[in-house]
CSV table of C-alpha atoms in Angstrom, one decimal:
chain,number,residue,atom,x,y,z
A,1,MET,CA,-40.2,-75.6,-29.5
A,2,ARG,CA,-40.4,-79.4,-29.8
A,3,GLU,CA,-42.9,-81.5,-30.8
A,4,PRO,CA,-44.4,-83.1,-28.2
A,5,ARG,CA,-43.4,-86.8,-29.0
A,6,ARG,CA,-46.7,-89.1,-29.8
A,7,LYS,CA,-47.6,-92.0,-27.5
A,8,PRO,CA,-46.5,-95.4,-28.4
A,9,GLU,CA,-49.1,-97.7,-29.9
A,10,PRO,CA,-50.0,-100.1,-27.4
A,11,VAL,CA,-47.7,-103.8,-28.4
A,12,GLN,CA,-50.5,-105.7,-29.1
A,13,VAL,CA,-52.1,-103.3,-31.9
A,14,ILE,CA,-48.8,-103.7,-33.3
A,15,LYS,CA,-48.6,-107.2,-32.6
A,16,GLN,CA,-51.9,-108.0,-34.5
A,17,ARG,CA,-51.1,-106.0,-36.8
A,18,ARG,CA,-48.0,-107.3,-37.6
A,19,ASP,CA,-48.9,-111.2,-37.6
A,20,ALA,CA,-52.2,-110.1,-39.8
A,21,MET,CA,-50.0,-109.5,-42.4
A,22,LEU,CA,-47.9,-112.5,-42.2
A,23,ARG,CA,-50.9,-114.7,-42.1
A,24,ALA,CA,-51.5,-112.7,-45.1
A,25,LEU,CA,-49.1,-113.6,-46.9
A,26,VAL,CA,-48.0,-117.2,-45.8
A,27,GLY,CA,-51.8,-118.8,-44.9
A,28,GLY,CA,-53.2,-118.3,-48.4
A,29,VAL,CA,-50.6,-120.0,-50.5
A,30,PRO,CA,-51.6,-123.9,-51.1
A,31,TYR,CA,-48.3,-124.7,-51.9
A,32,ILE,CA,-46.6,-123.1,-48.6
A,33,SER,CA,-49.0,-124.8,-46.9
A,34,TYR,CA,-48.4,-128.1,-48.7
A,35,LEU,CA,-44.8,-128.4,-47.7
A,36,GLY,CA,-45.4,-127.0,-43.9
A,37,ILE,CA,-43.5,-124.1,-44.3
A,38,SER,CA,-43.8,-121.6,-42.1
A,39,PHE,CA,-42.8,-118.4,-40.3
A,40,GLU,CA,-41.5,-117.1,-37.2
A,41,ARG,CA,-41.5,-113.3,-36.9
A,42,ARG,CA,-38.6,-111.0,-34.2
A,43,GLY,CA,-39.5,-107.3,-34.5
A,44,ASP,CA,-39.3,-107.0,-38.9
A,45,GLU,CA,-36.9,-110.6,-39.2
A,46,LEU,CA,-38.8,-113.0,-40.4
A,47,THR,CA,-37.0,-117.0,-40.3
A,48,GLY,CA,-38.5,-119.7,-42.4
A,49,ILE,CA,-39.4,-123.1,-40.8
A,50,LEU,CA,-39.3,-126.2,-42.6
A,51,PRO,CA,-40.4,-129.3,-40.3
A,52,PHE,CA,-39.3,-132.5,-41.4
A,53,ASP,CA,-42.0,-134.8,-42.9
A,54,GLN,CA,-41.5,-137.9,-44.8
A,55,LYS,CA,-42.7,-136.8,-48.5
A,56,LEU,CA,-39.7,-134.6,-48.4
A,57,ILE,CA,-37.5,-137.4,-48.7
A,58,GLY,CA,-35.5,-137.4,-51.9
A,59,ASN,CA,-32.9,-139.6,-51.6
A,60,PRO,CA,-34.6,-142.7,-49.4
A,61,LEU,CA,-30.9,-144.7,-49.1
A,62,LEU,CA,-29.4,-141.5,-46.9
A,63,PRO,CA,-32.1,-140.4,-46.4
A,64,ALA,CA,-32.1,-137.0,-47.7
A,65,ILE,CA,-34.7,-134.2,-48.1
A,66,HIS,CA,-35.3,-133.9,-51.8
A,67,GLY,CA,-33.1,-131.3,-53.5
A,68,GLY,CA,-36.7,-129.4,-55.0
A,69,VAL,CA,-37.7,-129.1,-51.7
A,70,THR,CA,-35.0,-127.2,-50.5
A,71,ALA,CA,-35.0,-125.7,-54.1
A,72,ALA,CA,-38.6,-124.1,-52.8
A,73,PHE,CA,-38.2,-123.6,-49.4
A,74,LEU,CA,-35.0,-120.6,-49.8
A,75,GLU,CA,-37.6,-119.8,-53.2
A,76,VAL,CA,-40.5,-119.3,-50.4
A,77,THR,CA,-38.3,-117.5,-48.2
A,78,ALA,CA,-37.4,-115.5,-50.5
A,79,ILE,CA,-40.6,-113.9,-52.1
A,80,ILE,CA,-42.5,-114.0,-48.8
A,81,THR,CA,-39.2,-111.7,-46.7
A,82,LEU,CA,-39.1,-109.9,-50.0
A,83,SER,CA,-43.1,-109.3,-50.0
A,84,TRP,CA,-42.8,-108.3,-46.2
A,85,THR,CA,-40.1,-106.2,-46.5
A,86,TYR,CA,-42.0,-104.5,-49.5
A,87,LEU,CA,-45.3,-104.0,-47.7
A,88,TRP,CA,-43.7,-103.1,-44.1
A,89,GLU,CA,-44.4,-99.4,-44.4
A,90,ASP,CA,-48.1,-99.5,-46.4
A,91,VAL,CA,-48.6,-101.5,-43.5
A,92,GLU,CA,-47.1,-99.7,-40.5
A,93,SER,CA,-48.5,-96.4,-41.7
A,94,GLY,CA,-52.3,-97.7,-42.2
A,95,ALA,CA,-51.9,-97.2,-46.0
A,96,ILE,CA,-53.0,-101.0,-46.5
A,97,ASP,CA,-55.7,-101.4,-44.3
A,98,THR,CA,-54.9,-104.7,-41.2
A,99,ALA,CA,-58.9,-105.7,-41.8
A,100,GLY,CA,-58.6,-106.1,-45.6
A,101,LEU,CA,-55.7,-108.7,-45.1
A,102,GLU,CA,-57.4,-110.6,-42.5
A,103,ALA,CA,-60.2,-110.7,-45.0
A,104,GLY,CA,-57.6,-112.2,-47.0
A,105,GLU,CA,-57.2,-109.4,-49.6
A,106,LEU,CA,-53.5,-109.8,-50.6
A,107,PRO,CA,-51.6,-107.7,-52.6
A,108,ARG,CA,-49.7,-108.2,-55.9
A,109,LEU,CA,-46.5,-110.3,-55.2
A,110,PRO,CA,-42.8,-110.3,-56.5
A,111,LYS,CA,-42.4,-113.1,-59.5
A,112,THR,CA,-39.4,-115.4,-59.6
A,113,ILE,CA,-37.1,-114.4,-62.8
A,114,ASP,CA,-34.2,-117.0,-62.0
A,115,ILE,CA,-33.1,-118.7,-59.0
A,116,SER,CA,-29.8,-120.6,-58.4
A,117,THR,CA,-29.2,-123.1,-55.2
A,118,ASP,CA,-26.1,-124.4,-54.2
A,119,TYR,CA,-26.3,-127.5,-52.5
A,120,LEU,CA,-23.7,-127.4,-49.9
A,121,ARG,CA,-24.7,-130.7,-47.6
A,122,SER,CA,-27.5,-133.0,-47.7
A,123,GLY,CA,-30.5,-132.0,-46.3
A,124,LEU,CA,-30.5,-134.1,-43.4
A,125,PRO,CA,-34.0,-135.7,-42.1
A,126,ARG,CA,-35.2,-133.3,-39.3
A,127,ASP,CA,-35.9,-129.4,-39.4
A,128,ALA,CA,-34.8,-127.2,-41.5
A,129,TYR,CA,-34.7,-122.8,-41.4
A,130,ALA,CA,-34.0,-119.9,-43.8
A,131,ARG,CA,-33.8,-116.6,-43.5
A,132,ALA,CA,-33.5,-114.2,-46.7
A,133,ARG,CA,-31.4,-111.0,-46.9
A,134,ILE,CA,-32.5,-108.6,-49.5
A,135,ASN,CA,-29.5,-106.9,-51.7
A,136,ARG,CA,-31.1,-104.7,-53.8
A,137,SER,CA,-34.6,-103.9,-53.8
A,138,GLY,CA,-35.3,-101.0,-57.0
A,139,ARG,CA,-38.6,-100.1,-58.4
A,140,ARG,CA,-39.4,-103.5,-61.1
A,141,TYR,CA,-36.2,-105.6,-59.9
A,142,ALA,CA,-34.6,-107.0,-57.0
A,143,SER,CA,-32.0,-109.7,-56.0
A,144,VAL,CA,-32.2,-111.5,-52.7
A,145,HIS,CA,-29.8,-113.9,-50.7
A,146,VAL,CA,-31.2,-116.7,-48.8
A,147,GLU,CA,-29.5,-119.1,-46.4
A,148,ALA,CA,-30.4,-122.3,-45.3
A,149,TRP,CA,-29.6,-124.8,-42.3
A,150,GLN,CA,-30.3,-127.0,-39.5
A,151,ASP,CA,-28.7,-127.6,-36.4
A,152,ASN,CA,-26.2,-124.8,-36.8
A,153,ARG,CA,-26.2,-121.6,-38.3
A,154,ASP,CA,-22.9,-121.5,-39.1
A,155,ARG,CA,-23.2,-124.6,-41.4
A,156,LEU,CA,-25.4,-123.9,-44.0
A,157,PHE,CA,-26.8,-127.2,-46.2
A,158,ALA,CA,-27.9,-124.9,-48.9
A,159,GLN,CA,-28.1,-121.0,-50.1
A,160,ALA,CA,-29.5,-119.8,-53.3
A,161,THR,CA,-29.7,-116.4,-55.1
A,162,GLY,CA,-32.8,-114.7,-57.1
A,163,HIS,CA,-34.1,-112.5,-59.1
A,164,PHE,CA,-37.2,-111.3,-58.7
A,165,LEU,CA,-39.5,-109.1,-60.6
A,166,MET,CA,-41.7,-106.2,-58.3
A,167,PRO,CA,-45.3,-105.6,-58.6
A,168,PRO,CA,-46.2,-102.6,-59.9
A,169,LYS,CA,-46.9,-100.0,-57.6
A,170,ARG,CA,-49.7,-98.1,-57.2
A,171,ASP,CA,-50.2,-94.1,-57.6
B,1,MET,CA,-28.7,-151.3,-70.7
B,2,ALA,CA,-32.6,-152.2,-70.4
B,3,GLY,CA,-31.9,-153.0,-67.1
B,4,LYS,CA,-29.6,-150.3,-65.7
B,5,THR,CA,-32.8,-148.0,-66.8
B,6,ASP,CA,-35.6,-150.1,-65.4
B,7,ILE,CA,-33.9,-149.7,-61.9
B,8,ALA,CA,-33.4,-146.1,-62.6
B,9,ARG,CA,-37.1,-145.8,-63.6
B,10,GLN,CA,-38.1,-148.1,-60.3
B,11,PHE,CA,-35.2,-145.6,-58.1
B,12,ILE,CA,-37.1,-142.6,-59.3
B,13,GLU,CA,-40.6,-143.9,-58.9
B,14,ALA,CA,-39.7,-144.6,-55.1
B,15,ILE,CA,-38.9,-141.4,-54.4
B,16,PRO,CA,-41.2,-140.1,-51.6
B,17,HIS,CA,-41.4,-136.3,-52.7
B,18,SER,CA,-41.5,-136.9,-56.3
B,19,LYS,CA,-43.9,-139.8,-56.0
B,20,ALA,CA,-46.4,-137.0,-53.6
B,21,LEU,CA,-45.8,-134.8,-56.4
B,22,GLY,CA,-47.4,-137.2,-58.9
B,23,MET,CA,-44.2,-137.2,-61.0
B,24,GLU,CA,-43.9,-139.8,-63.9
B,25,LEU,CA,-40.9,-140.7,-66.2
B,26,THR,CA,-41.9,-141.2,-69.6
B,27,ASP,CA,-38.4,-141.3,-71.2
B,28,MET,CA,-35.1,-142.1,-70.3
B,29,GLY,CA,-31.8,-143.2,-71.6
B,30,ASP,CA,-28.4,-142.2,-72.9
B,31,GLY,CA,-28.6,-138.9,-70.8
B,32,ILE,CA,-32.1,-137.5,-71.5
B,33,ALA,CA,-35.1,-138.0,-69.2
B,34,VAL,CA,-38.7,-136.8,-70.1
B,35,ILE,CA,-40.7,-136.6,-66.7
B,36,GLU,CA,-44.1,-135.2,-66.4
B,37,MET,CA,-46.2,-133.6,-63.1
B,38,PRO,CA,-50.3,-133.6,-63.5
B,39,TYR,CA,-51.9,-130.3,-62.2
B,40,ASP,CA,-52.8,-130.7,-58.8
B,41,GLU,CA,-54.7,-127.4,-56.2
B,42,LYS,CA,-52.0,-128.2,-53.9
B,43,LEU,CA,-49.0,-126.9,-55.7
B,44,VAL,CA,-50.5,-123.5,-56.1
B,45,GLY,CA,-48.3,-120.6,-55.8
B,46,ASP,CA,-51.1,-118.0,-56.5
B,47,PRO,CA,-54.5,-118.5,-55.5
B,48,GLU,CA,-55.8,-116.1,-57.4
B,49,THR,CA,-54.9,-116.9,-60.6
B,50,GLY,CA,-54.3,-121.2,-59.4
B,51,VAL,CA,-50.7,-120.8,-61.1
B,52,ILE,CA,-48.6,-123.4,-59.7
B,53,HIS,CA,-45.5,-122.4,-57.3
B,54,GLY,CA,-42.3,-121.7,-58.6
B,55,GLY,CA,-41.1,-124.7,-56.3
B,56,ALA,CA,-43.1,-127.2,-57.5
B,57,VAL,CA,-41.8,-126.8,-61.0
B,58,SER,CA,-37.6,-126.8,-59.3
B,59,ALA,CA,-38.9,-130.2,-57.9
B,60,LEU,CA,-39.5,-131.6,-61.0
B,61,MET,CA,-36.6,-129.9,-62.7
B,62,ASP,CA,-34.3,-131.2,-59.8
B,63,THR,CA,-35.9,-134.9,-60.1
B,64,CYS,CA,-35.4,-134.8,-64.1
B,65,CYS,CA,-32.0,-133.7,-64.2
B,66,GLY,CA,-30.8,-136.2,-61.6
B,67,ALA,CA,-32.6,-138.9,-64.0
B,68,ALA,CA,-30.9,-137.6,-67.0
B,69,VAL,CA,-27.3,-137.9,-65.5
B,70,MET,CA,-27.9,-141.6,-64.5
B,71,SER,CA,-29.4,-143.0,-67.2
B,72,HIS,CA,-26.0,-141.1,-69.0
B,73,PRO,CA,-23.7,-144.2,-70.1
B,74,GLU,CA,-20.8,-143.4,-68.6
B,75,ASN,CA,-22.1,-142.5,-64.5
B,76,PRO,CA,-21.3,-145.1,-63.0
B,77,GLY,CA,-24.1,-144.9,-59.9
B,78,GLY,CA,-26.0,-142.6,-58.1
B,79,THR,CA,-25.9,-138.6,-58.2
B,80,ALA,CA,-26.5,-135.4,-55.9
B,81,THR,CA,-27.3,-131.5,-57.0
B,82,ILE,CA,-24.3,-129.7,-56.8
B,83,ASP,CA,-26.1,-126.5,-57.9
B,84,LEU,CA,-29.3,-126.1,-59.9
B,85,ARG,CA,-30.5,-122.7,-61.7
B,86,ILE,CA,-33.8,-122.3,-62.8
B,87,ASP,CA,-35.5,-119.5,-65.5
B,88,TYR,CA,-38.8,-119.0,-65.1
B,89,MET,CA,-40.2,-117.8,-68.7
B,90,ARG,CA,-43.8,-117.4,-68.0
B,91,ALA,CA,-46.5,-118.8,-65.7
B,92,ALA,CA,-47.5,-122.2,-66.3
B,93,THR,CA,-51.1,-122.4,-67.5
B,94,PRO,CA,-53.4,-123.6,-64.5
B,95,GLY,CA,-55.0,-127.3,-64.9
B,96,GLN,CA,-52.0,-128.4,-67.5
B,97,ARG,CA,-49.3,-130.7,-67.0
B,98,ILE,CA,-45.8,-129.7,-66.8
B,99,LYS,CA,-43.4,-132.1,-68.6
B,100,ALA,CA,-39.5,-131.8,-67.9
B,101,THR,CA,-36.9,-132.8,-70.4
B,102,ALA,CA,-33.4,-132.8,-69.2
B,103,THR,CA,-30.2,-133.7,-70.9
B,104,CYS,CA,-27.5,-134.3,-69.3
B,105,TYR,CA,-24.4,-132.7,-72.2
B,106,HIS,CA,-21.1,-133.8,-70.4
B,107,VAL,CA,-19.7,-136.2,-68.0
B,108,THR,CA,-16.1,-136.0,-66.4
B,109,ARG,CA,-15.0,-138.4,-63.6
B,110,THR,CA,-16.8,-136.4,-61.4
B,111,VAL,CA,-19.0,-133.8,-62.0
B,112,ALA,CA,-22.0,-134.0,-65.0
B,113,PHE,CA,-23.3,-131.1,-66.8
B,114,VAL,CA,-27.3,-130.8,-67.5
B,115,ARG,CA,-29.6,-128.5,-69.0
B,116,ALA,CA,-33.9,-128.9,-69.0
B,117,THR,CA,-36.7,-127.1,-70.4
B,118,ALA,CA,-40.3,-127.8,-69.0
B,119,VAL,CA,-43.5,-127.1,-70.8
B,120,ASP,CA,-47.2,-127.4,-70.7
B,121,GLU,CA,-49.7,-127.7,-73.4
B,122,ASP,CA,-48.0,-124.9,-75.5
B,123,GLU,CA,-44.7,-127.2,-76.6
B,124,ASP,CA,-43.0,-124.0,-78.3
B,125,ASN,CA,-43.5,-121.6,-75.4
B,126,PRO,CA,-41.1,-123.3,-72.5
B,127,VAL,CA,-42.3,-122.4,-68.8
B,128,ALA,CA,-38.9,-122.6,-67.2
B,129,ALA,CA,-35.3,-123.7,-68.7
B,130,ALA,CA,-32.3,-125.0,-65.9
B,131,THR,CA,-28.8,-125.8,-66.0
B,132,GLY,CA,-27.2,-127.5,-63.4
B,133,SER,CA,-24.0,-129.5,-62.6
B,134,PHE,CA,-24.4,-132.8,-60.5
B,135,THR,CA,-22.2,-135.3,-58.8
B,136,VAL,CA,-20.6,-138.5,-60.5
B,137,GLU,CA,-20.5,-140.9,-57.8
B,138,GLY,CA,-18.4,-144.4,-57.5
B,139,SER,CA,-15.6,-143.9,-59.9
B,140,ARG,CA,-12.7,-142.6,-57.5
């Protein structure tokens, strides 16, 4: 005999939990707020958004976004996506409490070991977007690729590959 | 070549993002540049420890490497980053300024090769290292 299927959770409960986790990850970091980076969530897919601002300019003659800002945007997107994926199961199962996250109890986050950024085109003075793909995530190390674009998803202006040290798992 | 160095110094200090981060060019010439960045709470990446975000160190490294390229006698003009790799060796100590030193060690007609290190007050123990390649502009 088949077990009766569990009733699905109400959609607002799911949304509240996932949005709380995202806010906890992003909202607590001063440097992310300083650059103005936010994240949009579609299910478990995250897109980083960097709204254009005058203080992000690196070359006032062109003008173009500073290469360091581009590198930072890619690194932030990689770390947030990696943390998000790493915490996803524990938050979904209730092992990590949403109320704790909302109160600002942040779990330990991955640390960057190295990151290598390719500058493919100059960053134009307009909004930029980025998405990361986790190519491998082990117990200790993770390898993440991240792509950034502006007007057109197929015309990347930068990409990066980074290696990260995963936080020690509590038993 | 004092004229070129002065122009480059003014140019770097006129970069809005470098200015926003409080970067100060303290030495420059013959393919070597030194830029310092003060500690600032807005640059924190880990609110629990107060450690500066790696991204801010990237911005410092990128600016410093670009300055080293511009100060190289064989580079006729501006430059742009082709690629830059950064290794983070340890967390920078909260409250301390970070100093990056970049060396443009080889220039061809089209490409400049650069390496850099960043230290805090413990200068024997680097915070980060970088290697990158940059464009050489205006030569063809």
